[in-house]
Coordinates of C-alpha atoms in Angstrom, one line a residue:
M14 CA -15.0 0.3 24.3
K15 CA -13.4 4.2 24.7
R16 CA -10.5 4.3 22.4
I17 CA -7.2 6.1 23.3
S18 CA -5.0 7.8 21.2
R19 CA -1.4 6.5 20.9
R20 CA -0.2 10.3 21.9
R21 CA -2.1 9.9 24.9
F22 CA -0.8 6.2 25.8
L23 CA 2.7 7.6 25.2
R24 CA 2.2 10.4 27.4
Y25 CA 1.0 8.3 30.7
G26 CA 3.4 5.6 29.7
G27 CA 5.0 3.4 32.4
A28 CA 3.5 3.7 35.7
G29 CA 1.4 6.5 34.7
L30 CA -0.8 3.6 32.8
L31 CA -1.9 2.5 36.2
A32 CA -4.1 5.6 36.6
L33 CA -6.2 4.8 33.4
S34 CA -9.5 2.9 33.8
G35 CA -9.5 -0.6 33.1
A36 CA -11.2 -0.3 29.4
E37 CA -8.6 2.2 28.8
R38 CA -5.7 0.4 29.6
L39 CA -6.7 -2.4 27.5
A40 CA -7.3 -0.2 24.6
A41 CA -3.8 1.3 25.3
L42 CA -2.3 -2.1 25.6
A43 CA -3.9 -3.2 22.3
S44 CA -2.5 0.1 20.7
A45 CA 0.8 -0.4 21.6
Q46 CA 0.5 -4.0 20.4
E47 CA -0.8 -3.0 17.0
P48 CA 1.3 -0.1 15.6
T49 CA -0.4 1.6 12.6
I50 CA 1.2 3.7 9.8
P51 CA -0.9 6.7 8.5
I52 CA -1.3 7.1 5.0
G53 CA -3.0 10.3 3.6
V54 CA -5.3 9.3 0.5
V55 CA -6.6 12.2 -1.7
Y56 CA -9.5 11.9 -4.0
P57 CA -12.5 13.4 -5.3
L58 CA -15.4 12.0 -3.0
T59 CA -18.0 14.6 -3.6
G60 CA -19.0 16.7 -6.6
A61 CA -18.9 15.5 -10.5
L62 CA -16.3 13.0 -9.7
A63 CA -18.0 11.3 -6.7
R64 CA -18.7 8.0 -8.3
I65 CA -15.1 7.6 -9.6
G66 CA -13.7 8.6 -6.3
A67 CA -16.1 6.1 -4.2
S68 CA -14.9 3.4 -6.9
I69 CA -11.3 4.1 -6.3
K70 CA -11.9 4.2 -2.7
N71 CA -13.2 0.6 -2.6
A72 CA -10.3 -0.6 -4.4
V73 CA -7.7 1.2 -2.0
D74 CA -9.7 -0.2 0.8
L75 CA -9.3 -3.3 -0.4
A76 CA -5.5 -3.3 -0.9
A77 CA -5.3 -2.0 3.0
E78 CA -7.2 -4.9 4.0
I79 CA -4.9 -7.3 2.1
V80 CA -2.1 -5.7 3.5
N81 CA -3.4 -5.5 7.0
T82 CA -4.9 -9.2 7.1
P83 CA -3.7 -12.5 5.9
H84 CA -4.9 -13.5 2.5
P85 CA -2.9 -16.4 1.2
E86 CA -5.2 -17.4 -1.1
L87 CA -4.1 -14.3 -3.4
D88 CA -0.3 -15.4 -3.4
P89 CA 1.8 -14.2 -5.2
L90 CA 0.2 -11.0 -4.8
V91 CA 2.4 -8.5 -2.9
L92 CA 2.0 -8.6 0.9
A93 CA -1.1 -10.8 0.7
R94 CA 0.2 -13.5 2.6
P95 CA 1.5 -11.9 6.0
A96 CA -0.5 -9.8 8.5
G97 CA 0.8 -6.2 8.3
L98 CA 4.1 -5.3 7.2
P99 CA 6.7 -7.9 8.2
R100 CA 9.7 -5.5 8.6
L101 CA 7.7 -3.2 10.8
R102 CA 6.5 -6.0 13.3
G103 CA 3.2 -6.5 11.4
A104 CA 2.5 -2.7 11.5
K105 CA -0.7 -2.2 9.9
L106 CA -2.0 0.6 7.3
R107 CA -4.5 3.1 8.7
L108 CA -5.8 5.3 5.7
L109 CA -6.9 8.8 6.2
W110 CA -9.2 10.1 3.2
A111 CA -9.6 13.5 2.2
D112 CA -12.1 14.8 -0.3
S113 CA -10.3 16.9 -2.9
K114 CA -13.8 17.7 -4.5
G115 CA -12.4 17.8 -7.9
D116 CA -10.5 21.1 -7.2
P117 CA -6.9 21.6 -7.4
A118 CA -7.0 24.1 -4.6
T119 CA -9.1 22.0 -2.5
G120 CA -6.7 19.0 -3.2
R121 CA -3.3 20.9 -2.2
A122 CA -5.3 22.5 1.1
E123 CA -6.4 18.5 2.1
T124 CA -2.8 17.2 1.3
E125 CA -1.4 20.0 3.5
R126 CA -3.7 19.1 6.3
L127 CA -2.8 15.5 6.3
I128 CA 0.7 16.2 6.5
E129 CA 0.5 18.8 8.9
R130 CA -2.4 17.5 11.5
E131 CA -2.6 14.0 10.7
R132 CA 1.3 13.3 10.5
V133 CA 1.0 11.0 7.5
V134 CA 4.0 9.4 6.3
A135 CA 3.1 9.2 2.6
V136 CA 0.2 10.7 0.2
V137 CA -1.8 8.6 -2.3
G138 CA -3.7 10.5 -5.1
A139 CA -5.4 12.0 -6.6
Y140 CA -7.0 10.9 -10.1
Q141 CA -7.2 14.0 -11.8
S142 CA -3.7 15.2 -13.1
A143 CA -4.8 18.9 -12.3
V144 CA -5.6 17.8 -8.6
T145 CA -1.9 15.4 -8.5
A146 CA 0.0 18.6 -9.7
T147 CA -1.2 21.0 -6.8
A148 CA -1.5 18.0 -3.9
S149 CA 1.9 16.9 -4.9
L150 CA 3.3 20.2 -4.6
A151 CA 2.3 20.4 -1.2
A152 CA 3.8 16.9 -0.6
E153 CA 6.9 18.1 -2.4
A154 CA 7.4 21.1 0.0
K155 CA 6.7 19.3 3.3
G156 CA 9.2 16.2 1.8
I157 CA 6.5 13.9 2.1
P158 CA 6.6 11.0 -0.4
F159 CA 3.7 11.3 -2.9
L160 CA 2.4 8.3 -4.9
N161 CA 0.0 8.9 -7.8
P162 CA -1.1 5.5 -9.5
E163 CA -3.8 6.8 -12.2
S164 CA -2.7 10.6 -13.4
S165 CA -1.5 10.7 -17.0
S166 CA -0.1 14.1 -17.6
P167 CA 3.6 13.7 -18.8
K168 CA 4.2 16.8 -17.2
L169 CA 3.8 15.3 -13.7
T170 CA 7.1 13.4 -13.7
E171 CA 9.1 16.3 -15.7
R172 CA 9.1 18.8 -12.9
N173 CA 12.3 17.2 -11.2
F174 CA 10.5 16.5 -8.2
K175 CA 12.3 14.6 -5.6
W176 CA 9.2 13.2 -3.6
F177 CA 7.2 12.2 -6.3
F178 CA 6.6 8.6 -8.1
R179 CA 3.8 7.5 -10.2
T180 CA 3.0 3.9 -10.9
G181 CA 0.7 4.0 -13.9
P182 CA 1.5 5.0 -17.5
H183 CA 1.4 8.3 -18.9
D184 CA -0.2 9.9 -22.0
V185 CA 2.9 9.4 -24.0
T186 CA 3.0 5.9 -23.7
F187 CA -0.7 5.7 -23.8
T188 CA -1.0 7.6 -27.1
K189 CA 1.5 5.8 -28.6
L190 CA -0.9 2.9 -28.4
F191 CA -3.3 4.5 -30.5
F192 CA -1.0 5.5 -33.4
D193 CA 0.5 2.0 -33.4
M194 CA -2.9 0.1 -33.4
M195 CA -3.9 2.1 -36.4
E196 CA -0.9 1.3 -38.1
D197 CA -1.7 -2.4 -38.0
L198 CA -5.1 -1.6 -38.9
K199 CA -4.0 -0.1 -42.1
K200 CA -1.7 -3.3 -42.8
R201 CA -5.3 -5.0 -42.8
G202 CA -6.2 -2.5 -45.6
H203 CA -7.9 0.1 -43.7
R204 CA -7.9 3.6 -44.7
I205 CA -7.0 6.0 -41.9
S206 CA -5.3 9.5 -42.4
K207 CA -7.3 12.3 -40.8
I208 CA -7.8 12.7 -36.8
A209 CA -10.4 14.6 -34.7
I210 CA -9.8 15.4 -31.1
L211 CA -12.3 16.2 -28.8
S212 CA -11.2 17.0 -25.3
E213 CA -11.8 18.8 -21.9
D214 CA -9.6 21.3 -21.0
T215 CA -7.7 21.0 -17.9
E216 CA -4.2 19.5 -17.4
F217 CA -5.1 16.1 -18.1
G218 CA -7.1 16.8 -21.8
A219 CA -4.6 20.0 -22.5
T220 CA -1.4 17.9 -22.5
A221 CA -3.3 14.9 -24.2
V222 CA -3.9 17.1 -27.0
G223 CA -0.4 18.2 -27.5
V224 CA 1.0 14.6 -27.4
E225 CA -1.4 13.6 -30.0
R226 CA -0.5 16.4 -32.1
V227 CA 3.4 15.4 -32.0
F228 CA 2.6 11.7 -32.6
A229 CA 0.1 12.5 -35.3
Q230 CA 2.9 14.4 -37.4
R231 CA 5.8 11.7 -36.7
Y232 CA 3.3 8.8 -37.8
G233 CA 2.1 11.0 -41.0
Y234 CA -1.4 11.6 -39.9
E235 CA -3.6 15.0 -40.5
V236 CA -5.5 16.7 -37.6
V237 CA -8.4 18.2 -39.1
A238 CA -10.0 19.5 -36.0
T239 CA -9.4 19.8 -32.6
E240 CA -12.4 20.8 -30.0
L241 CA -11.7 21.9 -26.3
Y242 CA -14.3 22.3 -23.8
T243 CA -14.8 22.8 -20.1
S244 CA -16.2 19.8 -18.4
P245 CA -18.9 19.1 -17.5
P246 CA -20.2 20.5 -20.9
A247 CA -23.8 21.6 -21.3
S248 CA -23.4 20.8 -25.1
V249 CA -21.2 19.2 -27.5
E250 CA -23.5 19.1 -30.5
A251 CA -21.6 22.1 -31.8
E252 CA -18.0 20.6 -31.6
L253 CA -19.4 17.5 -32.9
L254 CA -20.8 19.3 -36.1
R255 CA -17.8 21.1 -36.6
I256 CA -16.0 17.7 -36.4
R257 CA -18.1 15.9 -38.6
R258 CA -17.8 18.5 -41.3
S259 CA -14.1 18.0 -40.8
G260 CA -14.3 14.9 -42.6
C261 CA -12.0 13.0 -40.2
D262 CA -11.8 9.3 -40.1
V263 CA -11.1 9.0 -36.7
I264 CA -12.0 10.6 -33.0
F265 CA -9.6 11.0 -30.2
G266 CA -10.9 11.7 -26.7
Q267 CA -10.0 12.4 -23.4
N268 CA -13.0 13.1 -21.5
Y269 CA -14.9 12.5 -18.2
L270 CA -17.9 10.8 -16.9
V271 CA -20.6 13.3 -17.6
D272 CA -18.8 14.5 -21.0
A273 CA -18.5 10.7 -22.3
V274 CA -22.4 10.1 -21.7
L275 CA -23.2 13.4 -23.5
I276 CA -21.0 12.7 -26.6
T277 CA -22.1 9.4 -26.9
R278 CA -25.8 10.4 -26.7
T279 CA -24.9 13.5 -29.2
L280 CA -23.7 11.3 -31.9
K281 CA -26.5 8.9 -31.6
Q282 CA -28.8 12.1 -32.0
M283 CA -26.7 13.3 -35.1
R284 CA -26.8 9.3 -36.4
W285 CA -23.2 9.7 -37.2
F286 CA -20.2 7.7 -36.0
P287 CA -16.5 7.9 -37.3
Q288 CA -14.6 4.5 -38.2
G289 CA -13.4 4.6 -35.0
L290 CA -14.0 6.8 -31.7
I291 CA -10.4 6.1 -29.7
V292 CA -10.3 7.5 -26.3
H293 CA -8.2 7.8 -23.1
D294 CA -10.4 5.6 -20.3
A295 CA -11.5 8.4 -17.8
G296 CA -15.0 8.5 -17.8
W297 CA -15.3 6.0 -20.7
V298 CA -14.2 3.1 -18.3
V299 CA -16.2 4.2 -15.4
P300 CA -19.2 1.3 -14.7
D301 CA -21.9 4.3 -14.6
Y302 CA -20.9 4.9 -18.3
L303 CA -22.1 1.8 -19.4
Q304 CA -24.8 1.5 -17.2
T305 CA -26.0 4.9 -18.4
V306 CA -25.8 4.8 -22.1
G307 CA -26.1 0.6 -22.6
D308 CA -25.6 -0.9 -25.8
D309 CA -25.0 2.6 -27.2
G310 CA -21.7 2.2 -25.8
N311 CA -20.4 -0.4 -27.9
Y312 CA -17.5 -0.1 -30.3
V313 CA -15.8 2.9 -28.4
L314 CA -12.0 1.9 -28.2
T315 CA -10.2 2.9 -25.2
R316 CA -6.4 2.5 -23.9
V317 CA -6.3 0.4 -20.8
S318 CA -3.7 -0.3 -18.1
W319 CA -6.2 -3.5 -16.9
A320 CA -9.0 -5.5 -18.2
L321 CA -10.4 -8.3 -16.4
G322 CA -10.2 -10.6 -19.3
M323 CA -6.8 -10.6 -18.5
G324 CA -7.7 -13.2 -16.0
R325 CA -7.4 -15.8 -18.5
R326 CA -3.6 -15.3 -18.8
K327 CA -3.1 -14.5 -15.7
P328 CA -5.4 -16.0 -12.6
L329 CA -4.3 -13.8 -9.9
V330 CA -6.4 -11.0 -11.8
T331 CA -9.4 -13.3 -11.5
R332 CA -9.0 -14.3 -8.0
V333 CA -8.4 -10.5 -6.6
N334 CA -11.6 -9.3 -8.7
E335 CA -13.8 -12.0 -7.1
L336 CA -12.5 -10.9 -3.7
Y337 CA -13.5 -7.4 -5.0
R338 CA -16.9 -8.5 -6.1
Q339 CA -17.7 -10.3 -2.8
R340 CA -17.2 -7.0 -0.9
F341 CA -18.8 -4.5 -3.6
G342 CA -20.9 -6.2 -5.6
T343 CA -19.4 -5.3 -9.0
D344 CA -16.0 -5.8 -11.0
M345 CA -12.9 -3.8 -10.5
D346 CA -12.5 -1.3 -13.4
E347 CA -9.5 -0.3 -15.5
T348 CA -8.9 3.0 -13.3
N349 CA -9.3 1.5 -9.6
A350 CA -7.1 -1.4 -10.8
R351 CA -4.3 1.1 -10.8
S352 CA -5.3 2.6 -7.7
F353 CA -5.0 -0.8 -6.1
T354 CA -1.9 -1.2 -7.5
G355 CA -0.5 2.1 -6.5
L356 CA -1.3 1.5 -2.5
L357 CA 0.3 -1.9 -2.9
A358 CA 3.4 -0.3 -4.2
L359 CA 3.6 2.1 -1.5
A360 CA 3.3 -0.4 1.0
A361 CA 6.0 -2.6 -0.4
A362 CA 8.4 0.5 -0.3
I363 CA 7.2 1.1 3.5
N364 CA 8.0 -2.2 4.3
E365 CA 11.4 -2.5 2.4
A366 CA 12.5 0.6 4.3
G367 CA 11.5 -0.9 7.7
S368 CA 10.6 2.6 8.7
T369 CA 8.0 5.3 8.7
R370 CA 10.6 7.9 8.2
P371 CA 9.5 9.9 5.0
D372 CA 13.1 10.0 3.9
A373 CA 13.4 6.3 4.0
I374 CA 10.1 5.6 2.4
R375 CA 11.2 8.0 -0.6
Q376 CA 14.6 6.0 -0.5
A377 CA 12.8 2.5 -0.7
L378 CA 10.6 3.7 -3.4
A379 CA 13.3 4.9 -5.5
G380 CA 14.8 1.5 -5.4
L381 CA 11.6 -0.4 -5.5
S382 CA 11.9 -3.4 -7.8
L383 CA 8.1 -5.4 -8.0
P384 CA 7.9 -8.5 -10.5
G385 CA 5.1 -8.5 -12.8
R386 CA 4.1 -11.7 -11.3
Q387 CA 3.2 -10.0 -8.2
L388 CA 0.9 -7.7 -9.4
I389 CA -2.6 -7.6 -11.1
M390 CA -1.4 -5.4 -13.9
P391 CA 0.1 -6.6 -17.4
W392 CA 3.3 -5.0 -16.7
E393 CA 6.7 -6.5 -16.0
G394 CA 7.0 -5.1 -12.6
I395 CA 7.2 -1.6 -11.1
E396 CA 10.6 0.3 -11.0
F397 CA 11.1 4.1 -10.9
D398 CA 13.6 6.0 -12.9
F399 CA 15.1 9.1 -11.8
R400 CA 12.0 11.0 -12.6
G401 CA 9.6 8.7 -10.2
Q402 CA 8.0 7.1 -13.3
N403 CA 7.7 3.6 -13.3
R404 CA 9.6 2.2 -16.7
H405 CA 7.6 -1.0 -16.7
A406 CA 4.0 0.8 -16.8
A407 CA 2.1 0.1 -20.3
G408 CA -1.0 -0.5 -21.9
L409 CA -3.6 -2.3 -23.9
M410 CA -6.2 -1.4 -26.2
A411 CA -9.8 -2.5 -25.3
Q412 CA -13.1 -2.4 -27.3
I413 CA -16.5 -2.2 -25.7
L414 CA -18.2 -5.3 -27.3
D415 CA -21.7 -6.5 -26.0
R416 CA -21.3 -3.8 -22.9
Q417 CA -17.9 -5.2 -22.0
Y418 CA -14.5 -4.3 -22.3
K419 CA -12.7 -6.5 -24.3
V420 CA -8.8 -6.3 -24.8
V421 CA -8.4 -6.1 -29.0
W422 CA -4.9 -5.1 -29.3
P423 CA -2.3 -5.7 -29.6
F424 CA -3.7 -8.5 -31.7
S425 CA -1.6 -11.4 -30.2
L426 CA -2.8 -10.8 -26.7
A427 CA -6.4 -10.1 -28.0
E428 CA -9.5 -11.8 -26.1
A429 CA -11.8 -10.8 -29.1
D430 CA -11.4 -9.6 -32.8
I431 CA -11.5 -5.6 -33.2
V432 CA -14.7 -4.3 -34.9
W433 CA -13.3 -1.5 -37.5
P434 CA -15.1 0.4 -38.8
A435 CA -17.5 1.1 -36.2
P436 CA -20.9 -0.1 -37.5
P437 CA -23.5 2.9 -38.0
W438 CA -26.2 3.4 -35.9
E439 CA -29.0 2.0 -38.1
R440 CA -26.8 -1.5 -38.5
R441 CA -26.7 -1.8 -34.7
G442 CA -28.9 -4.2 -33.0

């Protein structure tokens, strides 16, 4: 059946509808009965981060499906029970995808295109902090709400933007986890005092390095080496040789997928591993990482906002993951669980607004209050502070054990015992 645009339907209107063919009349009537809400979605769908973008796309598409069609088996997940948005007469979300290619300039241009040509009422994106920074700048200039689920640079919510909201934690929250965990390990008798940092050099990595240095000073640790590189690097051997010579106990890392694989392989070639390799998720939690390095990825510690093992305490996590696995043949991961939650939060705000006017959606986001029981995250809920940051966003520490991400800290919530120090390569199975 030939589709007809809503604009054309409205132009014909009333008696003019009779001028259309029978098929067009049916399409027009269906369109009129099923209004949709255009949402722009900007992520890296091609380039070095395409696999991550594809994973995020799966999760966001699933979130839209859950909003648009009844899923009572997922109750109490927000908007799972009705079909569409109840306060907008069952209107359904219509996602308009754009490819940032992992490039800040492209991300901004695509956001502008979605706003100006596609008339989206809100935008979700964009994974990388550097791309989120430029894409949200375009939305701010146009007066369109921009919701970011994943980017962790604290600077993003320190710009006094009116239209920017972030549901996930930022690097200050995450980095504090590193130090609190090490303090607990010291109470168990481990000696940890020297830190080295190995990081990519964009907004994500450079900002995290600054936060880590501040916390190191606050907690009384010595930063003995800092190595920055441009991702994806051709080699990290020189950086890791300097780090090994520094005598560090721990390496902190903020690295994308290609980087994480290269770091792991280089450490194995060097036959060296620090007491702990503690990282800001990113490439370390993408399924491709463990599919590529296998058992060599064991014992890496990463901050997470989500882990499949949470399902033991929160059955909703397992039920949503089962649906995801049915659709895509794999489990959700720490990153796309945040993406999934971000779109649901935006949908809830649009529903609360009862309107598709950007200013109404912005006002609803500012006043949004979602309880934790309606989410798959380990958060108390979603409520934004005056900067647009979710005040309840929090994290956990997970360790890769037998190729699985297991929550190991806080110790009171651990699903497995932490392995510290990590065993040397020759003692691994």
